[in-house]
mmCIF file of C-alpha atoms in Angstrom:
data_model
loop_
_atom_site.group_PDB
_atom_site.id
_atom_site.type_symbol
_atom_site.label_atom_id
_atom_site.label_comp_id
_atom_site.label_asym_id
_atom_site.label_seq_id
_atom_site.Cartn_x
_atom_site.Cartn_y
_atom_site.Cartn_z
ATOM 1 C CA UNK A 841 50.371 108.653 116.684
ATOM 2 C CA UNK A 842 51.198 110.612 113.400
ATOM 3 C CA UNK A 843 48.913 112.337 111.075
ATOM 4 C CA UNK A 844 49.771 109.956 108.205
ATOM 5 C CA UNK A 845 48.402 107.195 110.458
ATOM 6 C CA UNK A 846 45.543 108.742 110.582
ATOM 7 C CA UNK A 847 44.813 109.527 107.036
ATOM 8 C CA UNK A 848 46.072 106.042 106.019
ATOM 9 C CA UNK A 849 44.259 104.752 103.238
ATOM 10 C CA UNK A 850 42.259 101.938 104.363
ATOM 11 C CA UNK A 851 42.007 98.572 102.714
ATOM 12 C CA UNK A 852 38.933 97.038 101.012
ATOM 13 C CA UNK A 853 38.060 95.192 103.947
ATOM 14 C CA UNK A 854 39.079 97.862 106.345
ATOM 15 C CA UNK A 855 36.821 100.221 104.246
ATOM 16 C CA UNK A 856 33.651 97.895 104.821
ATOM 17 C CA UNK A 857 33.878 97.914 108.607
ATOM 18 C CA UNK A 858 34.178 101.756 108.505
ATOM 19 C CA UNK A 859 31.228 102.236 106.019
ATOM 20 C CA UNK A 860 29.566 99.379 107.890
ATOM 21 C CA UNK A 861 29.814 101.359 111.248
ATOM 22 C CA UNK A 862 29.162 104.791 110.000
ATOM 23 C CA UNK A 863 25.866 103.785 109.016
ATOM 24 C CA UNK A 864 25.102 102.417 112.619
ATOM 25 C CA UNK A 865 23.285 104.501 114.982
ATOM 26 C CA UNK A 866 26.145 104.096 117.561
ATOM 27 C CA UNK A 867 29.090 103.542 115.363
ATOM 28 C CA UNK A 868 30.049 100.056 116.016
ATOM 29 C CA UNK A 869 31.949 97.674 113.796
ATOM 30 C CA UNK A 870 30.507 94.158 112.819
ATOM 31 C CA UNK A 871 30.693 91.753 115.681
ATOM 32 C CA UNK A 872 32.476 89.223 113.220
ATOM 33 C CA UNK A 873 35.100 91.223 112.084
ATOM 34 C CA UNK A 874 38.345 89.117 111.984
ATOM 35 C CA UNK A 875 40.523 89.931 115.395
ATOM 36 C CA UNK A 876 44.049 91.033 113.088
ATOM 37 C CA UNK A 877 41.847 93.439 111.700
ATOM 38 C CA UNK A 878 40.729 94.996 114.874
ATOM 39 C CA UNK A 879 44.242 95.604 116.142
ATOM 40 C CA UNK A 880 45.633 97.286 113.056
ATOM 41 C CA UNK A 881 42.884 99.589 113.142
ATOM 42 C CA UNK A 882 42.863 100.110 116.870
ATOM 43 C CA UNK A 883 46.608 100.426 117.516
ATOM 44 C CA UNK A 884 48.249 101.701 114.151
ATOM 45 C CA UNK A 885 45.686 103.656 113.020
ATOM 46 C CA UNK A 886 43.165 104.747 115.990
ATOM 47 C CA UNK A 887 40.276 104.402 113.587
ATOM 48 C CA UNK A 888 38.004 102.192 116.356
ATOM 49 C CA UNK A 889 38.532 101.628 120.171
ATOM 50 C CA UNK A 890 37.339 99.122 122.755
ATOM 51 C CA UNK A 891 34.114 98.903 125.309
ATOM 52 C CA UNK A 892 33.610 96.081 127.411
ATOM 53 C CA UNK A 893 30.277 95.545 127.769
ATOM 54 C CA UNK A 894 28.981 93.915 131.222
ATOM 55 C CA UNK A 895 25.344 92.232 131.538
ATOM 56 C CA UNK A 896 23.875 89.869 134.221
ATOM 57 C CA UNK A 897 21.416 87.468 133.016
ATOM 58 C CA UNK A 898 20.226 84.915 135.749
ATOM 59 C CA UNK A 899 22.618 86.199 138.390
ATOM 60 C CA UNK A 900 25.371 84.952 135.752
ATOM 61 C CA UNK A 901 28.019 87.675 134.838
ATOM 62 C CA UNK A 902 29.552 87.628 131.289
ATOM 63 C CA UNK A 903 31.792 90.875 129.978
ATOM 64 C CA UNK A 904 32.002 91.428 126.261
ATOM 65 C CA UNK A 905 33.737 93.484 123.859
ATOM 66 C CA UNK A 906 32.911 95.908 120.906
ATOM 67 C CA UNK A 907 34.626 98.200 118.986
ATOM 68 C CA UNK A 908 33.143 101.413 117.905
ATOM 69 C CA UNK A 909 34.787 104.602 115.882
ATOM 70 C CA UNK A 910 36.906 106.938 117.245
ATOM 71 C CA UNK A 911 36.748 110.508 115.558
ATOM 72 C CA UNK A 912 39.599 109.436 113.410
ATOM 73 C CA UNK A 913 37.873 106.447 112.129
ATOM 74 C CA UNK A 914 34.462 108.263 110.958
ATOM 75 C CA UNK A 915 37.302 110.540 109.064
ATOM 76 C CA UNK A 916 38.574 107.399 107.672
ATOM 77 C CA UNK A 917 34.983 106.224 107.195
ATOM 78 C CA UNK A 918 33.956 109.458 104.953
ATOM 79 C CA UNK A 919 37.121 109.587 103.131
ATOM 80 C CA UNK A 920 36.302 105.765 101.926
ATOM 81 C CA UNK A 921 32.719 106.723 101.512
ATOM 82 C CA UNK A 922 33.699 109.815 98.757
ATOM 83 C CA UNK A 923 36.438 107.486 97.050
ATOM 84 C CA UNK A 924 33.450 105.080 96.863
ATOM 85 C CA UNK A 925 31.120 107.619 95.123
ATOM 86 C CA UNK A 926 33.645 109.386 93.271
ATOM 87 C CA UNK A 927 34.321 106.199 91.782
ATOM 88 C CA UNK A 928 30.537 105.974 91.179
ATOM 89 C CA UNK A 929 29.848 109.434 89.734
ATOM 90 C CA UNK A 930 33.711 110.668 87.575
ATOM 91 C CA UNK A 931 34.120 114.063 86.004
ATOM 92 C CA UNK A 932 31.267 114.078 83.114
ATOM 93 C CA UNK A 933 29.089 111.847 84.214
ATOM 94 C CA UNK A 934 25.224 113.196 84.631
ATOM 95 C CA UNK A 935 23.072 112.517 87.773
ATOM 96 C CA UNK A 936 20.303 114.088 89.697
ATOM 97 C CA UNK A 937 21.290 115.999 92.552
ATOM 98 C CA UNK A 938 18.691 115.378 95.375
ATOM 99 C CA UNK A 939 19.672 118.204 98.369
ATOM 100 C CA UNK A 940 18.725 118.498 101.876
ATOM 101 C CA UNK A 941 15.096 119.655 101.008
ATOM 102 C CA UNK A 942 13.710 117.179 99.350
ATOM 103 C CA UNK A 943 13.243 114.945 96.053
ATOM 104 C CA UNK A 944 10.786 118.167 95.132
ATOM 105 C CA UNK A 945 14.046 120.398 94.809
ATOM 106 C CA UNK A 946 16.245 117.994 92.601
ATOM 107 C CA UNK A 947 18.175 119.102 89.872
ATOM 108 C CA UNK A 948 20.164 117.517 86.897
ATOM 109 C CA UNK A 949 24.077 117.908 86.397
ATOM 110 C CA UNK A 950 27.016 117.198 85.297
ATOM 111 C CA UNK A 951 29.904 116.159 87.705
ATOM 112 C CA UNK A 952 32.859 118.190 86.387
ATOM 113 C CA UNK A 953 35.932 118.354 89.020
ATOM 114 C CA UNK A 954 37.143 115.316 91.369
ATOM 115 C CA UNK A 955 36.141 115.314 94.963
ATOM 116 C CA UNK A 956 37.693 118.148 97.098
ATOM 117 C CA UNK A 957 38.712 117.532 101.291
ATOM 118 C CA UNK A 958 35.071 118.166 102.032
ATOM 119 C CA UNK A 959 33.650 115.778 99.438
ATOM 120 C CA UNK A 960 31.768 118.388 97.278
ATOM 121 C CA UNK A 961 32.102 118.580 93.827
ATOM 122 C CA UNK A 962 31.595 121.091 91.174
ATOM 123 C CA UNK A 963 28.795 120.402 88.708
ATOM 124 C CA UNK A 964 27.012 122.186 85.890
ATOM 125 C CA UNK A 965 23.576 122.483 87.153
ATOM 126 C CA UNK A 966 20.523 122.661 84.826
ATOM 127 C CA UNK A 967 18.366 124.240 87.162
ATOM 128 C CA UNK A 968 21.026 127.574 87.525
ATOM 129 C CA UNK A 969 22.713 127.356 84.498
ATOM 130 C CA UNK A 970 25.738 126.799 85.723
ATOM 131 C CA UNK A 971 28.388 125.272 88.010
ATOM 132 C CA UNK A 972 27.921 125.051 91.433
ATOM 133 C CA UNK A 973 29.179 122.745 94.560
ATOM 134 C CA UNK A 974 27.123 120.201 95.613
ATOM 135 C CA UNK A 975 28.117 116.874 98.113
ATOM 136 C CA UNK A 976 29.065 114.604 96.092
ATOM 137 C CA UNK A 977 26.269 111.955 98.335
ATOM 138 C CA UNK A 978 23.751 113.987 97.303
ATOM 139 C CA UNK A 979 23.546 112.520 93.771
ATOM 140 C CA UNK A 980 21.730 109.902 92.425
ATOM 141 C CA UNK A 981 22.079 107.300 89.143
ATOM 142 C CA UNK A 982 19.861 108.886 86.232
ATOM 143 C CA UNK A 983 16.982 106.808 85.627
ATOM 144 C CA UNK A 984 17.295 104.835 83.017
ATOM 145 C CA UNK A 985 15.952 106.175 79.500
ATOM 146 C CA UNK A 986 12.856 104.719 77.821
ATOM 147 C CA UNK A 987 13.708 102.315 74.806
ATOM 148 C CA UNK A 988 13.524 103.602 71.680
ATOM 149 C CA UNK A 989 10.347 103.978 69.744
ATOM 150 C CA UNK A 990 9.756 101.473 66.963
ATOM 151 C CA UNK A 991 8.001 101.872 63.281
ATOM 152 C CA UNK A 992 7.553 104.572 60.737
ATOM 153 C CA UNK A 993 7.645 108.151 60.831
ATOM 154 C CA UNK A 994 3.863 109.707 60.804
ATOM 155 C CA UNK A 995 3.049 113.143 60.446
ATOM 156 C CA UNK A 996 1.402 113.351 64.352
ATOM 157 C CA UNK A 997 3.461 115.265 66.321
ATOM 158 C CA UNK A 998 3.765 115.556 70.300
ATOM 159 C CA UNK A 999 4.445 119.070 72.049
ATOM 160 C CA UNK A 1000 5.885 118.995 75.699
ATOM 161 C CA UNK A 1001 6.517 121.672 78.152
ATOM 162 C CA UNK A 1002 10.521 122.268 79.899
ATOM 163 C CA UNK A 1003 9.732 119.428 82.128
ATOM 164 C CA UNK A 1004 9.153 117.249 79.567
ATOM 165 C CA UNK A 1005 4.925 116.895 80.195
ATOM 166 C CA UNK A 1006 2.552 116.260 77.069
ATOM 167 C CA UNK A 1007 1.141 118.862 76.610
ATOM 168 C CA UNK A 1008 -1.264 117.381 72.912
ATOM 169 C CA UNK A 1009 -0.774 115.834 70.156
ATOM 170 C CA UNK A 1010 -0.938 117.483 66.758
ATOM 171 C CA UNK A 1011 -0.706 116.314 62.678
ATOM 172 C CA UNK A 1012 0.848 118.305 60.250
ATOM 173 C CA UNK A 1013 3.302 117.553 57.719
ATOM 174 C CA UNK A 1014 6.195 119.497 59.112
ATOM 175 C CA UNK A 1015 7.618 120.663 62.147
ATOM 176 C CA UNK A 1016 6.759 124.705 61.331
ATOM 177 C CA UNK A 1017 3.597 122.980 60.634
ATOM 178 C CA UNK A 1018 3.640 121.549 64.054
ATOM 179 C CA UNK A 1019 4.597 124.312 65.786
ATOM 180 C CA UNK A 1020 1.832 126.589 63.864
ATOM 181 C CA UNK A 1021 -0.968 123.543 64.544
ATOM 182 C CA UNK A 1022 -0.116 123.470 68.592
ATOM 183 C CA UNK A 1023 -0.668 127.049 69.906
ATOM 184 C CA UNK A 1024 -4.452 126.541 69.090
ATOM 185 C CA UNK A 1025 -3.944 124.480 72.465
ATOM 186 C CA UNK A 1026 -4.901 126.356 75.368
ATOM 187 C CA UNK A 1027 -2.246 124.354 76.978
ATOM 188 C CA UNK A 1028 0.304 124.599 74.878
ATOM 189 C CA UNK A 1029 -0.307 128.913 75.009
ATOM 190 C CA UNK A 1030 -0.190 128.618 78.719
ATOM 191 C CA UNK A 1031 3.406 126.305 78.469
ATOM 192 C CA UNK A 1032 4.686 129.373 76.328
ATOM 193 C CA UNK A 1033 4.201 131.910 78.534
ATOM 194 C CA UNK A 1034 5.433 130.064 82.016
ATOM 195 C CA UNK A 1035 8.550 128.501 79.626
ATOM 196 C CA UNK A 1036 9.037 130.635 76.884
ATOM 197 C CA UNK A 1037 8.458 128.002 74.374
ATOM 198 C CA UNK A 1038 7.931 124.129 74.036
ATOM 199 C CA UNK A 1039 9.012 121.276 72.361
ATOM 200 C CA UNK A 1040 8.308 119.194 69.210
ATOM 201 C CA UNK A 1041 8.989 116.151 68.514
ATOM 202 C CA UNK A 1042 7.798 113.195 65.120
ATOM 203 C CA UNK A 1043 6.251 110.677 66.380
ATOM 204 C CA UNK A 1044 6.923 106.452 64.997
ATOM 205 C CA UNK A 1045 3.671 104.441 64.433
ATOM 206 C CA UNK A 1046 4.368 102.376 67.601
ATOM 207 C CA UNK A 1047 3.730 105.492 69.551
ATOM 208 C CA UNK A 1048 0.496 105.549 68.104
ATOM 209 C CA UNK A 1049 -0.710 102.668 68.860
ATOM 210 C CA UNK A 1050 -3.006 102.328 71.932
ATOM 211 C CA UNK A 1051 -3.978 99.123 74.434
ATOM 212 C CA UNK A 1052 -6.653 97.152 73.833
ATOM 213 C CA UNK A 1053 -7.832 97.880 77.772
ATOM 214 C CA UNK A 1054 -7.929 101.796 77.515
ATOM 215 C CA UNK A 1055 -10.225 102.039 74.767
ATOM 216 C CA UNK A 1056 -13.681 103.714 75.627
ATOM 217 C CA UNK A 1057 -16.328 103.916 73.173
ATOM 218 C CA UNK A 1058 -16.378 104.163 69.492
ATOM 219 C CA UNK A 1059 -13.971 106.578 67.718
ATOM 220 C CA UNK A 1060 -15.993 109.419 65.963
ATOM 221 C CA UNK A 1061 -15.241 109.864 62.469
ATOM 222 C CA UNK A 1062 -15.082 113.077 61.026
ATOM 223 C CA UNK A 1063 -17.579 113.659 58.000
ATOM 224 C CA UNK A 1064 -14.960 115.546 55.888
ATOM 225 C CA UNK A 1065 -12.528 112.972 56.328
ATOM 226 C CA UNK A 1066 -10.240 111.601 53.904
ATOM 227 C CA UNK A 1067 -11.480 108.712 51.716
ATOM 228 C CA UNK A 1068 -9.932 105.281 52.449
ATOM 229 C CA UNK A 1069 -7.212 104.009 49.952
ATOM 230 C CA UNK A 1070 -8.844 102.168 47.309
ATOM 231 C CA UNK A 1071 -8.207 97.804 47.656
ATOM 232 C CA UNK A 1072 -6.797 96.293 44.534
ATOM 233 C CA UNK A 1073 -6.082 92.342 44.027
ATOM 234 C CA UNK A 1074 -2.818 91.184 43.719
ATOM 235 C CA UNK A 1075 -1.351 87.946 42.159
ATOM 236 C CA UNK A 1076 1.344 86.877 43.990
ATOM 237 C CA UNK A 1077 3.870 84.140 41.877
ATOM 238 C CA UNK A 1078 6.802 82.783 41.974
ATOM 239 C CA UNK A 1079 9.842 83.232 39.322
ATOM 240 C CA UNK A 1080 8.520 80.478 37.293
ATOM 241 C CA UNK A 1081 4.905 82.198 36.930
ATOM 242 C CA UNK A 1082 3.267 79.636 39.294
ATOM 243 C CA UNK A 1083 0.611 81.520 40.790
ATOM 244 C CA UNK A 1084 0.380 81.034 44.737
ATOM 245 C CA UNK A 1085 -2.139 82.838 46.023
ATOM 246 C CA UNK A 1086 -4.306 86.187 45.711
ATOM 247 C CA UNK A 1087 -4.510 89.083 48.100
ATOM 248 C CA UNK A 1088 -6.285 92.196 48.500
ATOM 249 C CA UNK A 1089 -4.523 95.409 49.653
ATOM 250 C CA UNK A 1090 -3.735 99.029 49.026
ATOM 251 C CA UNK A 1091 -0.231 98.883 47.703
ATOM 252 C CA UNK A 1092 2.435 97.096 46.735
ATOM 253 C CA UNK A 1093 3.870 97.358 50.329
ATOM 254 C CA UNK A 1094 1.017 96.340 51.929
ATOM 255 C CA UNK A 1095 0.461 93.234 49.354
ATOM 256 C CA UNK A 1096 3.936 91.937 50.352
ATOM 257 C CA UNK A 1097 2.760 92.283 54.074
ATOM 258 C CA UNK A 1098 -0.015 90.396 53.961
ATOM 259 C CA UNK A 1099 1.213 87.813 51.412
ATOM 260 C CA UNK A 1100 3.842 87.354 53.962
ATOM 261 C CA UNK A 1101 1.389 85.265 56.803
ATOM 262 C CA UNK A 1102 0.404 82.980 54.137
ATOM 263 C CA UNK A 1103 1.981 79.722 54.787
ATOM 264 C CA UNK A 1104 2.115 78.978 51.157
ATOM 265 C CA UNK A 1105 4.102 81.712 49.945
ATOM 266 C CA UNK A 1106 6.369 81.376 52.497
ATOM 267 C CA UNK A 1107 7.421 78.087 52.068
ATOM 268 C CA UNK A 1108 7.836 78.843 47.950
ATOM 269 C CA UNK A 1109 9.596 81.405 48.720
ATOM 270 C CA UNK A 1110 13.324 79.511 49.912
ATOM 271 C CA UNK A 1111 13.039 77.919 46.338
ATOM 272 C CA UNK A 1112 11.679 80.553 43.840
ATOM 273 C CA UNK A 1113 14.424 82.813 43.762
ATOM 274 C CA UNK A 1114 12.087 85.608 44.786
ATOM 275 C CA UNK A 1115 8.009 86.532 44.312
ATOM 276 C CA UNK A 1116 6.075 88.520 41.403
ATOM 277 C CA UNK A 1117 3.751 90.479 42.749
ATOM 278 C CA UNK A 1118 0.871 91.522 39.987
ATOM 279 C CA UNK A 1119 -1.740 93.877 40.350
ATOM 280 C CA UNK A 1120 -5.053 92.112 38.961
ATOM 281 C CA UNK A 1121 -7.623 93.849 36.123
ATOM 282 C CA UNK A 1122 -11.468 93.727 37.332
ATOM 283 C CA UNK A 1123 -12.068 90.718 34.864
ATOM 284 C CA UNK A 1124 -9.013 88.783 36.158
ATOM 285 C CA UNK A 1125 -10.613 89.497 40.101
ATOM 286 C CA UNK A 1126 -11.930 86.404 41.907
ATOM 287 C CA UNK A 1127 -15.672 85.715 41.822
ATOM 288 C CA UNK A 1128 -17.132 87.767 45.194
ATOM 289 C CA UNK A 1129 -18.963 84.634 47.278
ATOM 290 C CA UNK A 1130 -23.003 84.645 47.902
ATOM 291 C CA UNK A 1131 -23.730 87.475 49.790
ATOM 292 C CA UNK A 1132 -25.447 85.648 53.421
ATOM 293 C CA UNK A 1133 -28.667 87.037 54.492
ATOM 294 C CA UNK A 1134 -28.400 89.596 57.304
ATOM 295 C CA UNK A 1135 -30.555 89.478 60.335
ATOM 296 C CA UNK A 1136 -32.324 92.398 60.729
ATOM 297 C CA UNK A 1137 -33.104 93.934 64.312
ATOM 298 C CA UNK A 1138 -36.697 95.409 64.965
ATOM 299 C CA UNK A 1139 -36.307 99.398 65.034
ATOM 300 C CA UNK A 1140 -38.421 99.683 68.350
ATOM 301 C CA UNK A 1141 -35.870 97.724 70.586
ATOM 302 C CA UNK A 1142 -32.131 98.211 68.735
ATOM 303 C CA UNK A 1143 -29.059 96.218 70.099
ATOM 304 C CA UNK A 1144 -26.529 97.242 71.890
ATOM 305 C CA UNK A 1145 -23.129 97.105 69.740
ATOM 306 C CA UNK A 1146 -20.118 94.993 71.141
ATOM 307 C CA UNK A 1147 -16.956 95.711 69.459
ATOM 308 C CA UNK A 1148 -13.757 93.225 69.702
ATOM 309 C CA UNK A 1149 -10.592 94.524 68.825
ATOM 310 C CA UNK A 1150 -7.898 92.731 67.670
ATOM 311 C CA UNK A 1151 -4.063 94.577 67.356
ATOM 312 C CA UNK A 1152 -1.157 93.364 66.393
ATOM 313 C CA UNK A 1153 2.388 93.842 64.573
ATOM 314 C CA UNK A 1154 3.047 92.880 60.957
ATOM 315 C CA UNK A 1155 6.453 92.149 59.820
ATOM 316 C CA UNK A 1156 7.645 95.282 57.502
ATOM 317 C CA UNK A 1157 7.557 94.720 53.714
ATOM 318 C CA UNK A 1158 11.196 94.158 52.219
ATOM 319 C CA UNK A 1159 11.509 97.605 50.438
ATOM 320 C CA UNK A 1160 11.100 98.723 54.096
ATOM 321 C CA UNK A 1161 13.520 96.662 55.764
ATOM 322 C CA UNK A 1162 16.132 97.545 52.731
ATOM 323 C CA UNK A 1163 15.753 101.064 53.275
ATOM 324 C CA UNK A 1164 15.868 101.217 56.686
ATOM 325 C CA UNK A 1165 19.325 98.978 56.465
ATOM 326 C CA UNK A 1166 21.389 101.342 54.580
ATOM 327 C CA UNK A 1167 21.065 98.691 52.147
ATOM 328 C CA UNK A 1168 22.549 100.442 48.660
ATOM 329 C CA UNK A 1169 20.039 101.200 45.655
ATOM 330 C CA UNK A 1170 16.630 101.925 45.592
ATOM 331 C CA UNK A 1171 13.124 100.390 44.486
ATOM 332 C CA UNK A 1172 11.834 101.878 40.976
ATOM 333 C CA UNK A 1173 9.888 100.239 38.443
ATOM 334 C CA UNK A 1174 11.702 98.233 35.323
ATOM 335 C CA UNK A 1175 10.597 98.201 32.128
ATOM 336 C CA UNK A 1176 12.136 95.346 31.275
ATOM 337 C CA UNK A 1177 10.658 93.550 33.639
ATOM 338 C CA UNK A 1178 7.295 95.140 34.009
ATOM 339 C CA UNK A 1179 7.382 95.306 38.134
ATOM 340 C CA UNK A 1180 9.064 96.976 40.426
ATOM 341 C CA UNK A 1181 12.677 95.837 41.123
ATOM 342 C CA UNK A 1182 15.342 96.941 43.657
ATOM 343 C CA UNK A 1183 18.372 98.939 41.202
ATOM 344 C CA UNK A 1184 21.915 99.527 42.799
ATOM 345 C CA UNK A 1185 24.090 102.248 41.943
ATOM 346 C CA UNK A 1186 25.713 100.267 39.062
ATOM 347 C CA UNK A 1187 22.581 99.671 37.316
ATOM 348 C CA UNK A 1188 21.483 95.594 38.449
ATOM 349 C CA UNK A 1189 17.968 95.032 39.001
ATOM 350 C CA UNK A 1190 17.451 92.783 41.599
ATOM 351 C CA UNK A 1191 13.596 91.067 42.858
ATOM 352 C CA UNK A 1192 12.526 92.311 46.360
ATOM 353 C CA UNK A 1193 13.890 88.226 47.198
ATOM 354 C CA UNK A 1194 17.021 88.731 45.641
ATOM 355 C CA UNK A 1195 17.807 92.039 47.341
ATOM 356 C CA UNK A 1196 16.437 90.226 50.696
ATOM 357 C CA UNK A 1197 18.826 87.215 50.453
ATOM 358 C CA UNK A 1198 22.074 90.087 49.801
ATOM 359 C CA UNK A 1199 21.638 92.767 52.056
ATOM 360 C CA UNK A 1200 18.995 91.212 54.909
ATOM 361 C CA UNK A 1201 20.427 87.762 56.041
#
């Protein structure tokens, strides 16, 4: 038998009985491997060889066979596990490297040679700072990375440590800010000195957010904290100076928010050619409805408070949605037309509807 025998490279099929047999405690192939099979890789190659097995059952005899690997076949075996993972893991790709010791001791890298005779390959390890050898069946798939957060950019900030822990959460305008605002954490000074620094990072409104289920309590409010944005009226009409409804809010963003769940404006809106939204005087405001008379609760015996809380998502205003798009132009407010208007680069005013029809569907 040559050498080149031997090191034959085996076929798909031949490469499932050998990985198929390696894995079994005694090295035997599947009992339904097809007979042609058996004798290629018995006589041309010597990867597997023959034992009869012999067992009596109720003074009946019956002799059966099995193949198991011969040296040469867990060669074969190995060589078509590495072309397996070396098709899994090619040069820069990044895993985790899990060795002999333990998940404790893992380490990302970065595969950066082929597979050599012994299977190792060289990687650039995070963990030494460097390239190393590792076997290449000691990595693993990287798990996969959290989705993206969603909303707008706030001014909280998160600090990790090197392993990528929270370490708090801070607000400040900036990231020097940040970075100024977070070592008056005892746990952020103690992340400095074991790792020589930490990390920063904005954080979106959807990261803010928190479940219903893990509240506990009542939030405290800070006496010196900022007053609430004032709540204005708004007039919301169509191009023809129908009026469709009124709605309170803070801005002009927020009016076109919560215009947006009424029913009513939405269905004008396919056939208006675009909404006017009007900021009302305190004469033009709607009449405030009869106050109700309040229950009051003796002061010996007060109630207990029960809080429901309600969250949800609201669809982003269309100056929002433009901006975020790439869409050309700006929002500013026209003259002309005494409301703000959506201007492109050449000069054309277009209504937050207009602007919505061009660049958003």
């Amino acid at each position: 038998m040559t050498r080149a025998a031997w090191d034959a490279t085996p076929t798909d099929y031949q490469a499932r009985l050998l990985l198929a047999a390696l894995d079994d405690s005694q090295h035997r192939i599947p009992s339904d491997a097809k007979k042609r099979t058996l004798e290629i890789m018995s006589g041309r190659h010597e990867w597997v060889r023959a034992r009869r097995l012999t067992s009596t059952l109720a003074a009946v005899e019956s002799d059966a066979t099995e193949y198991v690997l011969t040296h040469h076949g867990v060669n074969a075996a190995n060589r078509a596990r590495t072309a397996q993972l070396a098709a899994l893991y090619p040069v820069a790709t990044p895993a985790v490297y899990v060795p002999e010791e333990g998940e404790e001791h893992r380490d990302i890298v970065v595969v950066m040679s082929k597979p050599a005779a012994d299977g190792t390959v060289e990687v650039h390890s995070v963990k030494h700072g460097g390239p190393v050898r590792v076997p290449l069946a000691g990595l693993r798939e990287l798990p996969p990375l959290p989705p993206e957060p969603e909303g707008e950019l706030t001014d909280w900030w998160v600090i990790t440590d090197a392993e990528g822990s929270e370490l708090a959460r801070v607000e400040a305008e900036d990231d020097p800010g940040a970075r100024k605002v977070a070592m008056r954490h005892g746990s952020v000074v103690a992340a400095v000195r074991r790792d020589k620094g930490f990390a920063v990072r904005r954080l979106r409104t959807s990261e803010l957010s928190i479940p219903v289920g893990e509240l506990h309590g009542l939030p405290r409010i800070s006496p010196a904290a900022a007053p609430a944005a004032p709540v204005h009226w708004w007039a919301v009409k169509d191009r023809e100076g129908n009026l469709i409804t009124q709605v309170e809010a803070t801005s002009y963003d927020h009016a076109v928010q919560v215009a947006d769940q009424d029913p009513k404006v939405r269905a004008a809106r396919p056939g208006a050619g675009g909404l006017v939204f009007m900021q009302l005087g305190s004469i033009e405001k709607p009449a405030p409805a009869a106050a109700q008379p309040r229950e009051t609760v003796p002061a010996a015996a007060p109630a207990r408070r029960t809080i429901t809380v309600t969250t949800g998502f609201t669809r982003k205003s269309i100056p929002t949605r433009l901006r975020e798009s790439g869409a050309p132009g700006q929002m500013k407010y026209s003259d002309a037309a005494g409301a703000l208007r959506w201007v492109l680069p050449n000069g054309q005013e277009l209504t937050p509807g207009q602007a919505e029809e061009m660049f958003l569907r």
